[in-house]
CSV table of C-alpha atoms in Angstrom, one decimal:
chain,number,residue,atom,x,y,z
A,1,UNK,CA,107.2,66.0,88.7
A,2,UNK,CA,104.0,65.7,90.8
A,3,UNK,CA,102.2,62.5,91.1
A,4,UNK,CA,99.8,61.4,88.5
A,5,UNK,CA,96.6,63.4,88.7
A,6,UNK,CA,94.5,60.3,88.9
A,7,UNK,CA,96.1,59.3,92.4
A,8,UNK,CA,95.6,60.9,95.8
A,9,UNK,CA,93.4,63.9,94.9
A,10,UNK,CA,90.7,63.8,97.6
A,11,UNK,CA,88.1,62.4,95.3
A,12,UNK,CA,88.1,65.3,92.9
A,13,UNK,CA,87.4,64.9,89.3
A,14,UNK,CA,90.4,65.0,87.0
A,15,UNK,CA,89.8,68.6,85.7
A,16,UNK,CA,89.2,69.7,89.3
A,17,UNK,CA,92.5,68.0,90.4
A,18,UNK,CA,94.6,69.8,87.6
A,19,UNK,CA,92.8,73.0,88.4
A,20,UNK,CA,93.5,72.8,92.1
A,21,UNK,CA,97.3,72.2,91.6
A,22,UNK,CA,97.7,74.9,88.9
A,23,UNK,CA,95.7,77.4,91.0
A,24,UNK,CA,97.9,76.7,94.0
A,25,UNK,CA,101.0,77.2,92.0
A,26,UNK,CA,99.7,80.5,90.6
A,27,UNK,CA,98.6,81.9,93.9
A,28,UNK,CA,101.9,80.9,95.6
A,29,UNK,CA,103.8,82.6,92.7
A,30,UNK,CA,105.3,79.4,91.8
A,31,UNK,CA,104.0,80.4,88.3
A,32,UNK,CA,104.4,84.1,88.1
A,33,UNK,CA,102.7,86.5,86.0
A,34,UNK,CA,103.6,86.0,82.3
A,35,UNK,CA,104.3,82.3,82.6
A,36,UNK,CA,102.9,80.4,79.6
A,37,UNK,CA,100.7,77.4,80.2
A,38,UNK,CA,100.9,74.8,77.3
A,39,UNK,CA,98.3,72.1,77.0
A,40,UNK,CA,100.6,69.2,75.8
A,41,UNK,CA,103.4,69.5,78.5
A,42,UNK,CA,100.8,69.9,81.2
A,43,UNK,CA,98.8,66.9,80.1
A,44,UNK,CA,102.0,64.8,80.1
A,45,UNK,CA,103.0,66.0,83.5
A,46,UNK,CA,99.5,65.2,85.1
A,47,UNK,CA,99.0,62.1,83.1
A,48,UNK,CA,95.7,63.3,81.7
A,49,UNK,CA,94.2,64.2,78.4
A,50,UNK,CA,94.5,67.6,76.8
A,51,UNK,CA,90.7,67.9,77.2
A,52,UNK,CA,91.1,67.6,80.9
A,53,UNK,CA,93.8,70.2,81.0
A,54,UNK,CA,91.6,72.5,78.7
A,55,UNK,CA,88.7,72.2,81.3
A,56,UNK,CA,91.0,73.1,84.1
A,57,UNK,CA,92.3,76.2,82.2
A,58,UNK,CA,88.9,77.3,81.5
A,59,UNK,CA,88.1,77.5,85.1
A,60,UNK,CA,91.3,79.3,85.8
A,61,UNK,CA,90.3,81.7,83.2
A,62,UNK,CA,87.0,82.3,84.9
A,63,UNK,CA,88.8,83.0,88.2
A,64,UNK,CA,90.9,85.6,86.3
A,65,UNK,CA,94.1,83.8,87.0
A,66,UNK,CA,95.1,83.3,83.5
A,67,UNK,CA,94.6,84.9,80.1
A,68,UNK,CA,93.9,83.3,76.7
A,69,UNK,CA,95.4,85.3,73.9
A,70,UNK,CA,94.3,84.2,70.4
A,71,UNK,CA,97.2,82.9,68.4
A,72,UNK,CA,99.6,83.7,71.2
A,73,UNK,CA,98.8,81.2,73.9
A,74,UNK,CA,97.7,81.1,77.5
A,75,UNK,CA,99.5,82.9,80.2
A,76,UNK,CA,99.4,83.5,83.9
A,77,UNK,CA,98.0,87.0,84.6
A,78,UNK,CA,97.2,89.5,87.3
A,79,UNK,CA,94.0,91.4,87.7
A,80,UNK,CA,94.3,95.1,86.8
A,81,UNK,CA,94.3,97.7,89.5
A,82,UNK,CA,90.9,99.0,88.3
A,83,UNK,CA,89.4,95.4,88.5
A,84,UNK,CA,90.9,95.0,92.0
A,85,UNK,CA,89.3,98.3,93.2
A,86,UNK,CA,85.9,97.3,91.7
A,87,UNK,CA,85.9,93.9,93.3
A,88,UNK,CA,87.0,95.2,96.6
A,89,UNK,CA,84.2,97.9,96.5
A,90,UNK,CA,81.5,95.3,95.6
A,91,UNK,CA,82.5,93.1,98.5
A,92,UNK,CA,82.5,96.0,101.0
A,93,UNK,CA,79.1,97.1,100.0
A,94,UNK,CA,77.7,93.6,100.1
A,95,UNK,CA,79.3,92.8,103.6
A,96,UNK,CA,78.3,96.1,105.1
A,97,UNK,CA,74.7,95.9,104.0
A,98,UNK,CA,72.5,95.2,107.1
A,99,UNK,CA,75.3,94.7,109.5
A,100,UNK,CA,74.4,97.6,111.6
A,101,UNK,CA,70.9,96.4,111.9
A,102,UNK,CA,72.0,93.3,113.7
A,103,UNK,CA,75.1,94.5,115.5
A,104,UNK,CA,73.9,94.2,119.1
A,105,UNK,CA,72.8,90.6,118.6
A,106,UNK,CA,75.5,89.3,116.2
A,107,UNK,CA,78.7,91.0,117.2
A,108,UNK,CA,79.9,88.7,119.9
A,109,UNK,CA,79.4,85.5,117.7
A,110,UNK,CA,80.8,87.2,114.7
A,111,UNK,CA,84.1,88.0,116.5
A,112,UNK,CA,84.5,84.4,117.6
A,113,UNK,CA,83.9,83.1,114.0
A,114,UNK,CA,86.3,85.7,112.6
A,115,UNK,CA,89.0,84.8,115.1
A,116,UNK,CA,88.7,81.2,114.2
A,117,UNK,CA,89.1,82.1,110.5
A,118,UNK,CA,92.3,84.1,111.2
A,119,UNK,CA,93.7,81.2,113.2
A,120,UNK,CA,93.3,79.0,110.1
A,121,UNK,CA,94.8,81.9,108.1
A,122,UNK,CA,97.8,82.2,110.3
A,123,UNK,CA,98.4,78.3,109.8
A,124,UNK,CA,98.3,78.8,106.1
A,125,UNK,CA,100.7,81.8,106.5
A,126,UNK,CA,103.1,79.6,108.5
A,127,UNK,CA,103.3,77.2,105.6
A,128,UNK,CA,103.7,80.1,103.0
A,129,UNK,CA,100.5,79.0,101.4
A,130,UNK,CA,98.6,81.9,99.8
A,131,UNK,CA,96.0,79.3,98.5
A,132,UNK,CA,95.1,78.4,102.0
A,133,UNK,CA,95.1,82.0,103.1
A,134,UNK,CA,92.4,82.6,100.2
A,135,UNK,CA,90.2,79.9,101.6
A,136,UNK,CA,90.6,81.2,105.2
A,137,UNK,CA,90.0,84.8,103.9
A,138,UNK,CA,86.8,83.7,102.2
A,139,UNK,CA,85.5,82.1,105.4
A,140,UNK,CA,86.5,85.2,107.3
A,141,UNK,CA,84.4,87.6,105.2
A,142,UNK,CA,81.6,85.0,104.7
A,143,UNK,CA,80.7,85.2,108.4
A,144,UNK,CA,80.6,89.0,108.0
A,145,UNK,CA,78.2,89.0,105.0
A,146,UNK,CA,76.0,86.2,106.6
A,147,UNK,CA,75.7,88.1,109.9
A,148,UNK,CA,73.7,90.8,107.9
A,149,UNK,CA,70.9,88.2,107.6
A,150,UNK,CA,70.1,88.9,103.9
A,151,UNK,CA,70.4,85.6,101.9
A,152,UNK,CA,70.1,87.3,98.5
A,153,UNK,CA,73.0,89.5,99.4
A,154,UNK,CA,75.1,86.5,100.6
A,155,UNK,CA,74.3,84.8,97.2
A,156,UNK,CA,75.4,88.0,95.3
A,157,UNK,CA,78.6,88.1,97.5
A,158,UNK,CA,79.4,84.4,96.8
A,159,UNK,CA,79.4,85.1,93.0
A,160,UNK,CA,82.6,87.1,93.6
A,161,UNK,CA,84.4,84.3,95.4
A,162,UNK,CA,85.8,82.8,92.4
A,163,UNK,CA,88.0,85.9,91.8
A,164,UNK,CA,89.3,86.1,95.4
A,165,UNK,CA,92.5,84.3,94.6
A,166,UNK,CA,93.3,86.5,91.7
A,167,UNK,CA,92.4,89.6,93.6
A,168,UNK,CA,94.7,88.7,96.6
A,169,UNK,CA,97.6,87.6,94.6
A,170,UNK,CA,97.3,90.9,92.4
A,171,UNK,CA,96.9,93.1,95.6
A,172,UNK,CA,100.0,91.5,97.3
A,173,UNK,CA,102.0,92.1,94.3
A,174,UNK,CA,101.0,95.7,93.7
A,175,UNK,CA,101.0,96.7,97.4
A,176,UNK,CA,104.4,94.9,98.1
A,177,UNK,CA,103.1,93.3,101.2
A,178,UNK,CA,103.5,89.8,102.3
A,179,UNK,CA,101.3,86.9,103.7
A,180,UNK,CA,102.3,88.1,107.3
A,181,UNK,CA,100.9,91.4,106.7
A,182,UNK,CA,97.8,90.1,105.2
A,183,UNK,CA,97.0,88.1,108.3
A,184,UNK,CA,97.8,91.3,110.5
A,185,UNK,CA,95.3,93.2,108.6
A,186,UNK,CA,92.6,90.7,109.3
A,187,UNK,CA,93.5,90.7,113.0
A,188,UNK,CA,93.3,94.4,113.1
A,189,UNK,CA,89.8,94.3,111.6
A,190,UNK,CA,88.8,91.8,114.4
A,191,UNK,CA,89.9,94.5,116.9
A,192,UNK,CA,87.5,97.1,115.4
A,193,UNK,CA,84.7,94.6,115.5
A,194,UNK,CA,85.1,94.0,119.1
A,195,UNK,CA,84.0,97.5,119.7
A,196,UNK,CA,80.5,98.1,120.5
A,197,UNK,CA,80.1,100.8,118.0
A,198,UNK,CA,79.0,99.4,114.6
A,199,UNK,CA,80.2,102.6,112.8
A,200,UNK,CA,83.7,101.9,114.0
A,201,UNK,CA,83.5,98.4,112.5
A,202,UNK,CA,82.1,99.5,109.2
A,203,UNK,CA,84.6,102.3,108.9
A,204,UNK,CA,87.4,99.6,109.6
A,205,UNK,CA,85.8,97.3,107.0
A,206,UNK,CA,85.8,100.0,104.5
A,207,UNK,CA,89.5,100.8,105.2
A,208,UNK,CA,90.3,97.1,104.9
A,209,UNK,CA,88.9,97.0,101.4
A,210,UNK,CA,89.3,100.3,99.9
A,211,UNK,CA,92.5,101.9,101.2
A,212,UNK,CA,95.5,99.8,100.1
A,213,UNK,CA,97.9,101.9,102.2
A,214,UNK,CA,96.3,101.2,105.6
A,215,UNK,CA,98.4,99.4,108.1
């Protein structure tokens, strides 16, 4: 049993607190695909109302981490291979937009920020915390899209962030790789970004997102 959700949750609202714990459990595979999530037992575990649990589940559904099946219940799910591919392609397109235009002026600072994000990612990996890796991954790719200097594109890219946890959990499962490999792939991308040729970096970014077999 975890502590009551009304205690020690970094000033989050009760639905946010329940959502955060359940999200972490799903991402770290403590709740694998197919696991049913039932409101009454969850409400009793967290010491909250069913309404609070329902709000947390709605957010998980928006993030594509659970599926609500009429008359059957609510279950942990994984994104389909097609959805993963589409989400990855969208992120690649948005992150690559405008990057070549500012390559000379932005590259050095970009590499520094990416390296810091991977350092945090490695710390999460050491704790076997996929939820933490997702946060670091988001920071890693945010500095790339922000470097392009197009605020509207950054805004569009941000709308995809809610699905990053589901995308990464599904990708790891399907590709059969672990968190160590996920960190290594980001480190490899930094190596490409250190090159002075923007075409090399963009090709590596495309590979990072669109070729699940790259190593």
